[in-house]
Amino acid sequence: RLAVLFVVAFVDMIGLVIIVPLLPFYATDFGASAFTVGVLISAFSVAQLLSAPFWGRLSDRRGRRPAILVALWVSASAYLLFAFAGSVVALLVSRIVQGLGGGTIGVVQAYVADASRPEDRAKSLGWLSAATSAGAFVGPGLGSLLADIWGQHAPGIASAGLCIVVSGFAWRYLAESKELRHSSASMAAMRVAPRSERQALLHVVESPGEPASRLIWLYTVAIGAFYGTVPILPLLLADQLQVTERTMGYFIMYLGGMGLVVRALVLGRMVDWLGDARLTRLGIVLLSAGLVLVSWADSYPVLMLSLTLMPLGTAFIFPCVTGLLSRVVRSNERGLFLGVQQTFGGLSRVAVPVTAGVLMDHVGIASPFWISGVLLLLTLPLTRPMEGYIEGVVPTPLPIPTPVPADSGAFAPLELPRDPGEE
């Protein structure tokens, strides 16, 4: 089942990134300004982060497989709209719909968690990330090739075609999660009501000390520190090392290639050796060191060292944190909370680049990088109880609603026994 899912994720990512490098060119052909291009790029992320909890809760209630299939069809329609867009407004609508269809990252992660033993989840999530990274590596070049051979409509049509093909493949070969079916039946028998999207979002804000909240806040800071600063890395390198647009792509390719290699070949062994909690801490230290180091990079050896530490850190942090999150929430809320994690991470990815731009203008061009590194290092205390999550001893468990008599119309808190998979 995981192999089938990895194929789906790989092909879906190719379809997504085929069009990303071409978007600015299409938009400027319609007279869009640089600001408008930025809005078009951000529209995807905003729609994605808003829709992620909805997709997660839908997958908890109706199944992972239907949510993935519907999202693929939504994405296919968006790519067709992109292919034949005749205005900036049409491009904006297509990007919003693409973001809605792309909000199922948490659903896919929840499927991986369902299909993996708790101790193997970080490794499996690392393989999922490797599959999507491989798709992101292949897609941009393929998009340019298609546009060069068959014209402006070809990349969008190809992306839509890939979505349709992979949805047919998933329809035929991707079975529903057995653990989700078992969990849904047992929870229904006990009449345990899952949270709504709003309740889950508020839980993270109002109960920051709870296990799920701790992990989501850690994920939010880490993803902002890396993905929020990498887009502005060219400005720093142009200032410190006179890197130009002719050579910048090679450094970004190195970042992506290192992340792919670590997730595919190194992560599993490191999880077996150190475990999820300690590997998360190591990842925080490595990513923090890379961010601080790149702010001081005045030579290419220092730069390459920092660009090696950063993908090592992210490859260790994100799969381990997501795997731990899948343990500390109930299995019938796994998709919901992994979607909430994507929402908070998306907010960070939108907010950090804007804040970084202000810091560059008013504090110093290197300031966003060392500040991000220091802030990430300050999240280490959030990892202190993680060994308890792994052992199945959660210090402050999520409250579990359980039924009272049907005529009361209310739920009262009660601790219910959990199986190891739910931890």
CSV table of C-alpha atoms in Angstrom, one decimal:
chain,number,residue,atom,x,y,z
A,1,ARG,CA,0.0,0.0,0.0
A,2,LEU,CA,2.8,2.4,0.8
A,3,ALA,CA,4.5,1.7,-2.6
A,4,VAL,CA,1.3,2.6,-4.4
A,5,LEU,CA,0.9,5.7,-2.3
A,6,PHE,CA,4.5,6.8,-3.0
A,7,VAL,CA,3.9,6.4,-6.8
A,8,VAL,CA,0.7,8.5,-6.5
A,9,ALA,CA,2.6,11.2,-4.5
A,10,PHE,CA,5.6,11.2,-6.9
A,11,VAL,CA,3.4,11.6,-10.1
A,12,ASP,CA,1.1,14.2,-8.3
A,13,MET,CA,4.1,16.3,-7.4
A,14,ILE,CA,5.4,16.2,-11.0
A,15,GLY,CA,2.1,17.6,-12.1
A,16,LEU,CA,2.1,20.3,-9.5
A,17,VAL,CA,5.6,21.6,-10.2
A,18,ILE,CA,5.5,21.4,-14.0
A,19,ILE,CA,3.6,24.7,-14.0
A,20,VAL,CA,5.3,26.6,-11.1
A,21,PRO,CA,8.3,28.0,-13.0
A,22,LEU,CA,6.1,29.0,-15.9
A,23,LEU,CA,3.5,31.0,-13.9
A,24,PRO,CA,5.5,34.3,-13.7
A,25,PHE,CA,5.9,34.3,-17.5
A,26,TYR,CA,2.3,33.6,-18.2
A,27,ALA,CA,1.2,36.2,-15.7
A,28,THR,CA,3.5,38.9,-17.2
A,29,ASP,CA,2.2,38.1,-20.7
A,30,PHE,CA,-1.2,39.3,-19.3
A,31,GLY,CA,0.3,42.5,-18.0
A,32,ALA,CA,0.7,41.4,-14.3
A,33,SER,CA,3.1,43.3,-12.1
A,34,ALA,CA,5.7,41.7,-9.8
A,35,PHE,CA,3.3,42.2,-6.9
A,36,THR,CA,0.6,40.4,-8.8
A,37,VAL,CA,2.9,37.6,-9.5
A,38,GLY,CA,3.6,37.3,-5.8
A,39,VAL,CA,-0.1,37.2,-5.1
A,40,LEU,CA,-0.5,34.4,-7.6
A,41,ILE,CA,2.3,32.4,-6.0
A,42,SER,CA,0.9,33.0,-2.5
A,43,ALA,CA,-2.7,32.1,-3.4
A,44,PHE,CA,-1.8,28.5,-3.7
A,45,SER,CA,-0.3,28.3,-0.2
A,46,VAL,CA,-3.2,30.3,1.4
A,47,ALA,CA,-5.8,28.0,-0.2
A,48,GLN,CA,-3.8,25.0,0.8
A,49,LEU,CA,-3.4,25.9,4.5
A,50,LEU,CA,-7.1,26.9,4.7
A,51,SER,CA,-8.3,23.6,3.2
A,52,ALA,CA,-5.9,21.2,5.0
A,53,PRO,CA,-8.0,20.7,8.2
A,54,PHE,CA,-11.2,20.1,6.1
A,55,TRP,CA,-9.5,17.4,4.0
A,56,GLY,CA,-8.0,15.8,7.2
A,57,ARG,CA,-11.4,15.6,9.0
A,58,LEU,CA,-13.1,14.4,5.8
A,59,SER,CA,-10.6,11.6,5.5
A,60,ASP,CA,-11.1,10.6,9.2
A,61,ARG,CA,-14.8,10.4,8.6
A,62,ARG,CA,-15.1,9.1,5.0
A,63,GLY,CA,-11.7,7.5,4.4
A,64,ARG,CA,-8.3,8.5,3.2
A,65,ARG,CA,-8.8,7.0,-0.3
A,66,PRO,CA,-11.9,9.0,-1.2
A,67,ALA,CA,-10.3,12.3,0.0
A,68,ILE,CA,-7.1,11.6,-2.1
A,69,LEU,CA,-9.2,10.8,-5.2
A,70,VAL,CA,-11.4,13.8,-5.0
A,71,ALA,CA,-8.4,16.1,-4.4
A,72,LEU,CA,-6.8,14.7,-7.5
A,73,TRP,CA,-9.9,15.5,-9.6
A,74,VAL,CA,-10.0,19.0,-8.1
A,75,SER,CA,-6.4,19.5,-9.1
A,76,ALA,CA,-7.0,18.2,-12.6
A,77,SER,CA,-9.7,20.8,-13.2
A,78,ALA,CA,-7.4,23.5,-11.9
A,79,TYR,CA,-4.6,22.6,-14.3
A,80,LEU,CA,-7.0,22.6,-17.2
A,81,LEU,CA,-8.1,26.1,-16.2
A,82,PHE,CA,-4.4,27.1,-16.0
A,83,ALA,CA,-3.8,25.7,-19.4
A,84,PHE,CA,-6.5,27.8,-21.1
A,85,ALA,CA,-6.4,30.9,-18.8
A,86,GLY,CA,-6.8,34.1,-20.8
A,87,SER,CA,-6.4,36.6,-17.9
A,88,VAL,CA,-4.8,37.2,-14.6
A,89,VAL,CA,-8.1,36.6,-12.9
A,90,ALA,CA,-8.3,33.1,-14.5
A,91,LEU,CA,-4.8,32.4,-13.3
A,92,LEU,CA,-5.7,33.4,-9.8
A,93,VAL,CA,-8.7,31.2,-9.8
A,94,SER,CA,-6.7,28.3,-11.0
A,95,ARG,CA,-4.1,28.8,-8.3
A,96,ILE,CA,-6.7,28.9,-5.6
A,97,VAL,CA,-8.3,25.7,-6.9
A,98,GLN,CA,-4.9,24.1,-7.1
A,99,GLY,CA,-4.3,25.0,-3.5
A,100,LEU,CA,-7.7,23.5,-2.5
A,101,GLY,CA,-6.7,20.3,-4.2
A,102,GLY,CA,-3.2,20.4,-2.7
A,103,GLY,CA,-4.5,20.5,0.8
A,104,THR,CA,-4.3,16.8,1.3
A,105,ILE,CA,-0.7,16.6,2.4
A,106,GLY,CA,-2.0,15.7,5.9
A,107,VAL,CA,-4.3,13.1,4.5
A,108,VAL,CA,-1.4,11.4,2.7
A,109,GLN,CA,0.7,11.5,5.8
A,110,ALA,CA,-2.1,10.1,7.8
A,111,TYR,CA,-2.4,7.2,5.4
A,112,VAL,CA,1.3,6.5,5.8
A,113,ALA,CA,0.9,6.6,9.6
A,114,ASP,CA,-2.1,4.2,9.3
A,115,ALA,CA,-0.2,1.8,7.2
A,116,SER,CA,3.1,1.8,9.3
A,117,ARG,CA,4.0,0.5,12.7
A,118,PRO,CA,4.5,3.4,15.2
A,119,GLU,CA,8.3,2.9,15.3
A,120,ASP,CA,8.5,2.9,11.5
A,121,ARG,CA,6.4,6.0,10.8
A,122,ALA,CA,9.3,8.5,10.6
A,123,LYS,CA,11.1,6.2,8.1
A,124,SER,CA,7.9,5.8,6.0
A,125,LEU,CA,7.2,9.5,6.1
A,126,GLY,CA,10.8,10.1,5.0
A,127,TRP,CA,10.3,7.8,2.0
A,128,LEU,CA,7.1,9.8,1.2
A,129,SER,CA,9.1,13.0,1.4
A,130,ALA,CA,11.8,11.5,-0.8
A,131,ALA,CA,9.1,10.5,-3.4
A,132,THR,CA,7.7,14.0,-3.5
A,133,SER,CA,11.2,15.5,-3.6
A,134,ALA,CA,12.0,13.3,-6.6
A,135,GLY,CA,8.8,14.6,-8.3
A,136,ALA,CA,9.8,18.2,-7.6
A,137,PHE,CA,13.3,17.5,-9.1
A,138,VAL,CA,11.8,16.1,-12.3
A,139,GLY,CA,8.8,18.4,-12.8
A,140,PRO,CA,10.3,21.9,-13.6
A,141,GLY,CA,12.5,20.7,-16.5
A,142,LEU,CA,9.6,18.6,-17.9
A,143,GLY,CA,7.4,21.7,-17.9
A,144,SER,CA,9.9,23.8,-19.8
A,145,LEU,CA,10.4,21.0,-22.3
A,146,LEU,CA,6.6,20.6,-22.9
A,147,ALA,CA,6.2,24.4,-23.4
A,148,ASP,CA,9.1,24.5,-25.8
A,149,ILE,CA,7.8,21.6,-27.9
A,150,TRP,CA,4.0,22.0,-27.8
A,151,GLY,CA,3.4,25.5,-26.7
A,152,GLN,CA,1.9,27.4,-23.7
A,153,HIS,CA,-1.1,25.1,-23.2
A,154,ALA,CA,0.9,21.9,-23.0
A,155,PRO,CA,2.2,22.0,-19.4
A,156,GLY,CA,-1.3,22.6,-17.9
A,157,ILE,CA,-2.8,19.9,-20.0
A,158,ALA,CA,0.0,17.5,-19.1
A,159,SER,CA,-0.5,18.2,-15.4
A,160,ALA,CA,-4.2,17.6,-15.7
A,161,GLY,CA,-3.6,14.4,-17.6
A,162,LEU,CA,-1.1,13.2,-14.9
A,163,CYS,CA,-3.7,13.8,-12.2
A,164,ILE,CA,-6.4,11.8,-14.1
A,165,VAL,CA,-4.0,9.0,-14.8
A,166,VAL,CA,-2.8,8.7,-11.2
A,167,SER,CA,-6.3,9.0,-9.9
A,168,GLY,CA,-7.2,6.0,-12.1
A,169,PHE,CA,-4.1,4.2,-10.7
A,170,ALA,CA,-5.1,5.0,-7.1
A,171,TRP,CA,-8.7,4.0,-7.8
A,172,ARG,CA,-7.5,0.6,-8.9
A,173,TYR,CA,-4.6,-0.2,-6.6
A,174,LEU,CA,-4.9,2.1,-3.5
A,175,ALA,CA,-6.9,0.3,-0.8
A,176,GLU,CA,-8.5,2.1,2.1
A,177,SER,CA,-6.5,2.1,5.3
A,178,LYS,CA,-7.4,-0.9,7.4
A,179,GLU,CA,-6.5,0.8,10.6
A,180,LEU,CA,-8.8,3.7,9.8
A,181,ARG,CA,-11.7,1.3,9.1
A,182,HIS,CA,-11.1,-0.5,12.4
A,183,SER,CA,-10.7,2.7,14.3
A,184,SER,CA,-13.8,4.2,12.8
A,185,ALA,CA,-15.9,1.2,13.7
A,186,SER,CA,-14.6,1.0,17.3
A,187,MET,CA,-15.0,4.8,17.8
A,188,ALA,CA,-18.5,4.6,16.4
A,189,ALA,CA,-19.3,1.7,18.7
A,190,MET,CA,-18.2,3.8,21.7
A,191,ARG,CA,-19.9,6.9,20.2
A,192,VAL,CA,-16.7,9.0,20.6
A,193,ALA,CA,-17.1,12.2,18.7
A,194,PRO,CA,-14.1,13.6,16.9
A,195,ARG,CA,-13.3,17.3,17.0
A,196,SER,CA,-14.3,19.8,14.4
A,197,GLU,CA,-11.7,21.7,12.4
A,198,ARG,CA,-12.2,24.8,14.5
A,199,GLN,CA,-11.9,22.9,17.8
A,200,ALA,CA,-8.6,21.3,16.7
A,201,LEU,CA,-7.2,24.7,15.6
A,202,LEU,CA,-8.2,26.3,18.9
A,203,HIS,CA,-6.7,23.3,20.9
A,204,VAL,CA,-3.3,24.1,19.5
A,205,VAL,CA,-3.5,27.7,20.5
A,206,GLU,CA,-5.3,27.3,23.9
A,207,SER,CA,-3.3,24.3,25.1
A,208,PRO,CA,0.3,24.8,23.9
A,209,GLY,CA,1.6,22.4,26.5
A,210,GLU,CA,-0.4,19.4,25.2
A,211,PRO,CA,1.7,16.8,23.3
A,212,ALA,CA,0.0,17.5,19.9
A,213,SER,CA,0.3,21.2,20.4
A,214,ARG,CA,4.0,21.0,21.3
A,215,LEU,CA,4.8,19.1,18.2
A,216,ILE,CA,2.8,21.4,15.9
A,217,TRP,CA,4.4,24.5,17.3
A,218,LEU,CA,7.8,22.9,16.8
A,219,TYR,CA,6.9,22.0,13.3
A,220,THR,CA,5.7,25.5,12.6
A,221,VAL,CA,8.9,27.2,13.8
A,222,ALA,CA,11.1,24.7,11.9
A,223,ILE,CA,9.3,24.9,8.6
A,224,GLY,CA,9.2,28.7,8.8
A,225,ALA,CA,12.9,28.8,9.6
A,226,PHE,CA,13.8,26.8,6.5
A,227,TYR,CA,11.1,27.3,3.9
A,228,GLY,CA,10.6,30.9,4.9
A,229,THR,CA,14.2,31.9,4.4
A,230,VAL,CA,15.3,29.8,1.4
A,231,PRO,CA,13.2,31.9,-1.1
A,232,ILE,CA,15.2,35.0,-0.1
A,233,LEU,CA,18.6,33.1,0.0
A,234,PRO,CA,19.5,34.5,-3.5
A,235,LEU,CA,19.5,38.1,-2.1
A,236,LEU,CA,22.0,37.1,0.6
A,237,LEU,CA,24.3,35.1,-1.7
A,238,ALA,CA,24.3,37.9,-4.3
A,239,ASP,CA,25.4,40.3,-1.6
A,240,GLN,CA,28.0,38.2,0.1
A,241,LEU,CA,29.4,36.0,-2.7
A,242,GLN,CA,28.2,37.8,-5.9
A,243,VAL,CA,26.1,34.8,-6.9
A,244,THR,CA,23.9,35.5,-10.0
A,245,GLU,CA,20.8,34.1,-11.6
A,246,ARG,CA,23.1,32.0,-13.8
A,247,THR,CA,24.5,30.0,-10.9
A,248,MET,CA,21.9,30.3,-8.2
A,249,GLY,CA,19.9,27.3,-9.5
A,250,TYR,CA,22.8,25.0,-8.8
A,251,PHE,CA,22.8,25.8,-5.1
A,252,ILE,CA,19.1,25.3,-4.9
A,253,MET,CA,19.5,22.0,-6.7
A,254,TYR,CA,22.1,20.9,-4.2
A,255,LEU,CA,19.8,21.7,-1.3
A,256,GLY,CA,17.0,19.6,-2.9
A,257,GLY,CA,19.3,16.8,-3.9
A,258,MET,CA,20.8,16.5,-0.4
A,259,GLY,CA,17.4,16.4,1.1
A,260,LEU,CA,16.4,13.6,-1.3
A,261,VAL,CA,19.5,11.5,-0.6
A,262,VAL,CA,19.2,11.9,3.2
A,263,ARG,CA,15.5,11.0,3.3
A,264,ALA,CA,16.0,8.0,1.0
A,265,LEU,CA,19.3,6.5,2.2
A,266,VAL,CA,20.2,8.0,5.7
A,267,LEU,CA,17.0,8.7,7.6
A,268,GLY,CA,15.9,5.1,8.2
A,269,ARG,CA,19.3,4.1,9.7
A,270,MET,CA,19.4,7.2,11.9
A,271,VAL,CA,15.9,6.5,13.3
A,272,ASP,CA,16.9,3.0,14.1
A,273,TRP,CA,20.1,4.3,15.8
A,274,LEU,CA,18.9,7.3,17.7
A,275,GLY,CA,15.1,7.1,17.7
A,276,ASP,CA,12.6,9.8,16.8
A,277,ALA,CA,13.0,12.1,19.8
A,278,ARG,CA,16.8,12.3,19.8
A,279,LEU,CA,16.9,12.6,16.0
A,280,THR,CA,14.5,15.5,16.2
A,281,ARG,CA,16.9,17.3,18.6
A,282,LEU,CA,19.8,16.6,16.3
A,283,GLY,CA,17.9,17.9,13.4
A,284,ILE,CA,17.1,21.1,15.3
A,285,VAL,CA,20.8,21.7,16.1
A,286,LEU,CA,21.9,21.0,12.5
A,287,LEU,CA,19.3,23.2,10.9
A,288,SER,CA,20.0,26.0,13.4
A,289,ALA,CA,23.7,25.7,12.8
A,290,GLY,CA,23.2,25.8,9.0
A,291,LEU,CA,21.0,28.9,9.2
A,292,VAL,CA,23.5,30.8,11.4
A,293,LEU,CA,26.4,29.6,9.3
A,294,VAL,CA,24.9,30.8,6.0
A,295,SER,CA,24.5,34.3,7.5
A,296,TRP,CA,28.3,34.3,7.9
A,297,ALA,CA,29.2,32.7,4.6
A,298,ASP,CA,32.0,34.7,3.1
A,299,SER,CA,33.5,31.8,1.1
A,300,TYR,CA,32.2,28.9,-0.9
A,301,PRO,CA,33.5,26.2,1.5
A,302,VAL,CA,31.5,27.8,4.4
A,303,LEU,CA,28.5,28.2,2.1
A,304,MET,CA,28.5,24.5,1.1
A,305,LEU,CA,28.9,23.4,4.7
A,306,SER,CA,25.8,25.4,5.6
A,307,LEU,CA,23.9,24.1,2.6
A,308,THR,CA,24.7,20.6,3.8
A,309,LEU,CA,23.7,21.1,7.4
A,310,MET,CA,20.3,22.6,6.5
A,311,PRO,CA,18.8,19.7,4.4
A,312,LEU,CA,20.2,17.3,7.0
A,313,GLY,CA,18.3,19.1,9.7
A,314,THR,CA,15.0,19.3,7.8
A,315,ALA,CA,15.3,15.6,6.8
A,316,PHE,CA,15.5,14.6,10.4
A,317,ILE,CA,13.0,17.1,11.9
A,318,PHE,CA,9.9,16.9,9.7
A,319,PRO,CA,9.4,13.1,9.4
A,320,CYS,CA,10.1,12.5,13.1
A,321,VAL,CA,7.8,15.3,14.3
A,322,THR,CA,5.0,14.2,12.0
A,323,GLY,CA,5.5,10.5,13.1
A,324,LEU,CA,5.3,11.5,16.7
A,325,LEU,CA,2.2,13.6,16.1
A,326,SER,CA,0.5,10.6,14.6
A,327,ARG,CA,1.1,8.7,17.9
A,328,VAL,CA,-0.2,11.3,20.3
A,329,VAL,CA,-3.6,11.8,18.7
A,330,ARG,CA,-6.4,9.3,18.4
A,331,SER,CA,-6.4,7.4,15.1
A,332,ASN,CA,-9.9,8.8,14.2
A,333,GLU,CA,-8.4,12.3,14.5
A,334,ARG,CA,-5.1,11.6,12.8
A,335,GLY,CA,-6.0,13.1,9.5
A,336,LEU,CA,-7.5,16.2,11.2
A,337,PHE,CA,-4.4,17.0,13.3
A,338,LEU,CA,-2.0,16.3,10.5
A,339,GLY,CA,-4.0,18.8,8.4
A,340,VAL,CA,-3.9,21.3,11.3
A,341,GLN,CA,-0.1,20.9,11.3
A,342,GLN,CA,-0.1,21.8,7.6
A,343,THR,CA,-2.2,24.8,8.3
A,344,PHE,CA,0.1,26.2,11.0
A,345,GLY,CA,3.1,25.3,8.8
A,346,GLY,CA,1.5,27.1,5.9
A,347,LEU,CA,0.9,30.2,8.0
A,348,SER,CA,4.6,30.2,8.9
A,349,ARG,CA,5.7,29.8,5.3
A,350,VAL,CA,3.5,32.8,4.3
A,351,ALA,CA,4.5,35.1,7.2
A,352,VAL,CA,8.2,34.4,7.5
A,353,PRO,CA,9.3,35.6,4.0
A,354,VAL,CA,7.4,38.9,4.6
A,355,THR,CA,9.0,39.4,8.0
A,356,ALA,CA,12.4,38.4,6.6
A,357,GLY,CA,12.1,41.1,4.0
A,358,VAL,CA,11.4,43.7,6.6
A,359,LEU,CA,14.4,42.5,8.6
A,360,MET,CA,16.7,42.6,5.6
A,361,ASP,CA,15.7,46.2,4.9
A,362,HIS,CA,16.0,47.5,8.5
A,363,VAL,CA,18.3,45.2,10.5
A,364,GLY,CA,20.7,43.6,8.0
A,365,ILE,CA,20.7,41.4,4.9
A,366,ALA,CA,21.9,38.4,6.9
A,367,SER,CA,19.6,38.9,9.9
A,368,PRO,CA,16.6,36.7,8.9
A,369,PHE,CA,18.9,33.6,8.8
A,370,TRP,CA,20.7,33.9,12.1
A,371,ILE,CA,17.5,35.1,13.9
A,372,SER,CA,15.6,32.0,12.5
A,373,GLY,CA,18.5,29.8,13.6
A,374,VAL,CA,18.4,31.1,17.1
A,375,LEU,CA,14.6,30.9,17.4
A,376,LEU,CA,14.6,27.3,16.2
A,377,LEU,CA,17.3,26.5,18.8
A,378,LEU,CA,15.0,27.9,21.5
A,379,THR,CA,12.4,25.1,20.6
A,380,LEU,CA,14.6,22.4,22.1
A,381,PRO,CA,12.7,22.5,25.4
A,382,LEU,CA,9.6,21.5,23.6
A,383,THR,CA,11.3,18.1,22.9
A,384,ARG,CA,11.9,17.2,26.5
A,385,PRO,CA,8.8,14.9,26.9
A,386,MET,CA,9.2,13.2,23.5
A,387,GLU,CA,10.5,10.0,24.9
A,388,GLY,CA,7.2,9.6,26.7
A,389,TYR,CA,5.4,9.9,23.5
A,390,ILE,CA,7.4,7.0,22.0
A,391,GLU,CA,7.0,4.8,25.1
A,392,GLY,CA,3.2,5.4,25.1
A,393,VAL,CA,3.3,7.4,28.3
A,394,VAL,CA,1.9,10.8,27.3
A,395,PRO,CA,2.4,13.3,30.1
A,396,THR,CA,-0.7,15.4,29.3
A,397,PRO,CA,-3.0,13.4,27.0
A,398,LEU,CA,-5.5,14.9,24.7
A,399,PRO,CA,-8.9,14.9,26.4
A,400,ILE,CA,-11.1,12.2,24.9
A,401,PRO,CA,-14.9,12.8,24.9
A,402,THR,CA,-17.0,9.8,25.8
A,403,PRO,CA,-20.8,9.5,25.8
A,404,VAL,CA,-23.2,10.1,28.6
A,405,PRO,CA,-26.9,9.0,28.3
A,406,ALA,CA,-28.4,9.7,24.9
A,407,ASP,CA,-31.1,12.0,26.3
A,408,SER,CA,-28.5,14.3,27.9
A,409,GLY,CA,-27.2,15.6,24.6
A,410,ALA,CA,-23.7,16.1,26.0
A,411,PHE,CA,-20.3,14.5,26.3
A,412,ALA,CA,-18.2,14.2,29.5
A,413,PRO,CA,-14.4,13.7,29.6
A,414,LEU,CA,-13.2,10.2,30.5
A,415,GLU,CA,-9.8,8.6,29.9
A,416,LEU,CA,-10.2,5.5,27.6
A,417,PRO,CA,-7.6,2.8,27.1
A,418,ARG,CA,-5.5,3.3,23.9
A,419,ASP,CA,-3.7,0.8,21.8
A,420,PRO,CA,0.0,1.4,20.9
A,421,GLY,CA,-0.9,2.4,17.4
A,422,GLU,CA,-3.0,5.3,18.7
A,423,GLU,CA,-0.2,6.5,20.9
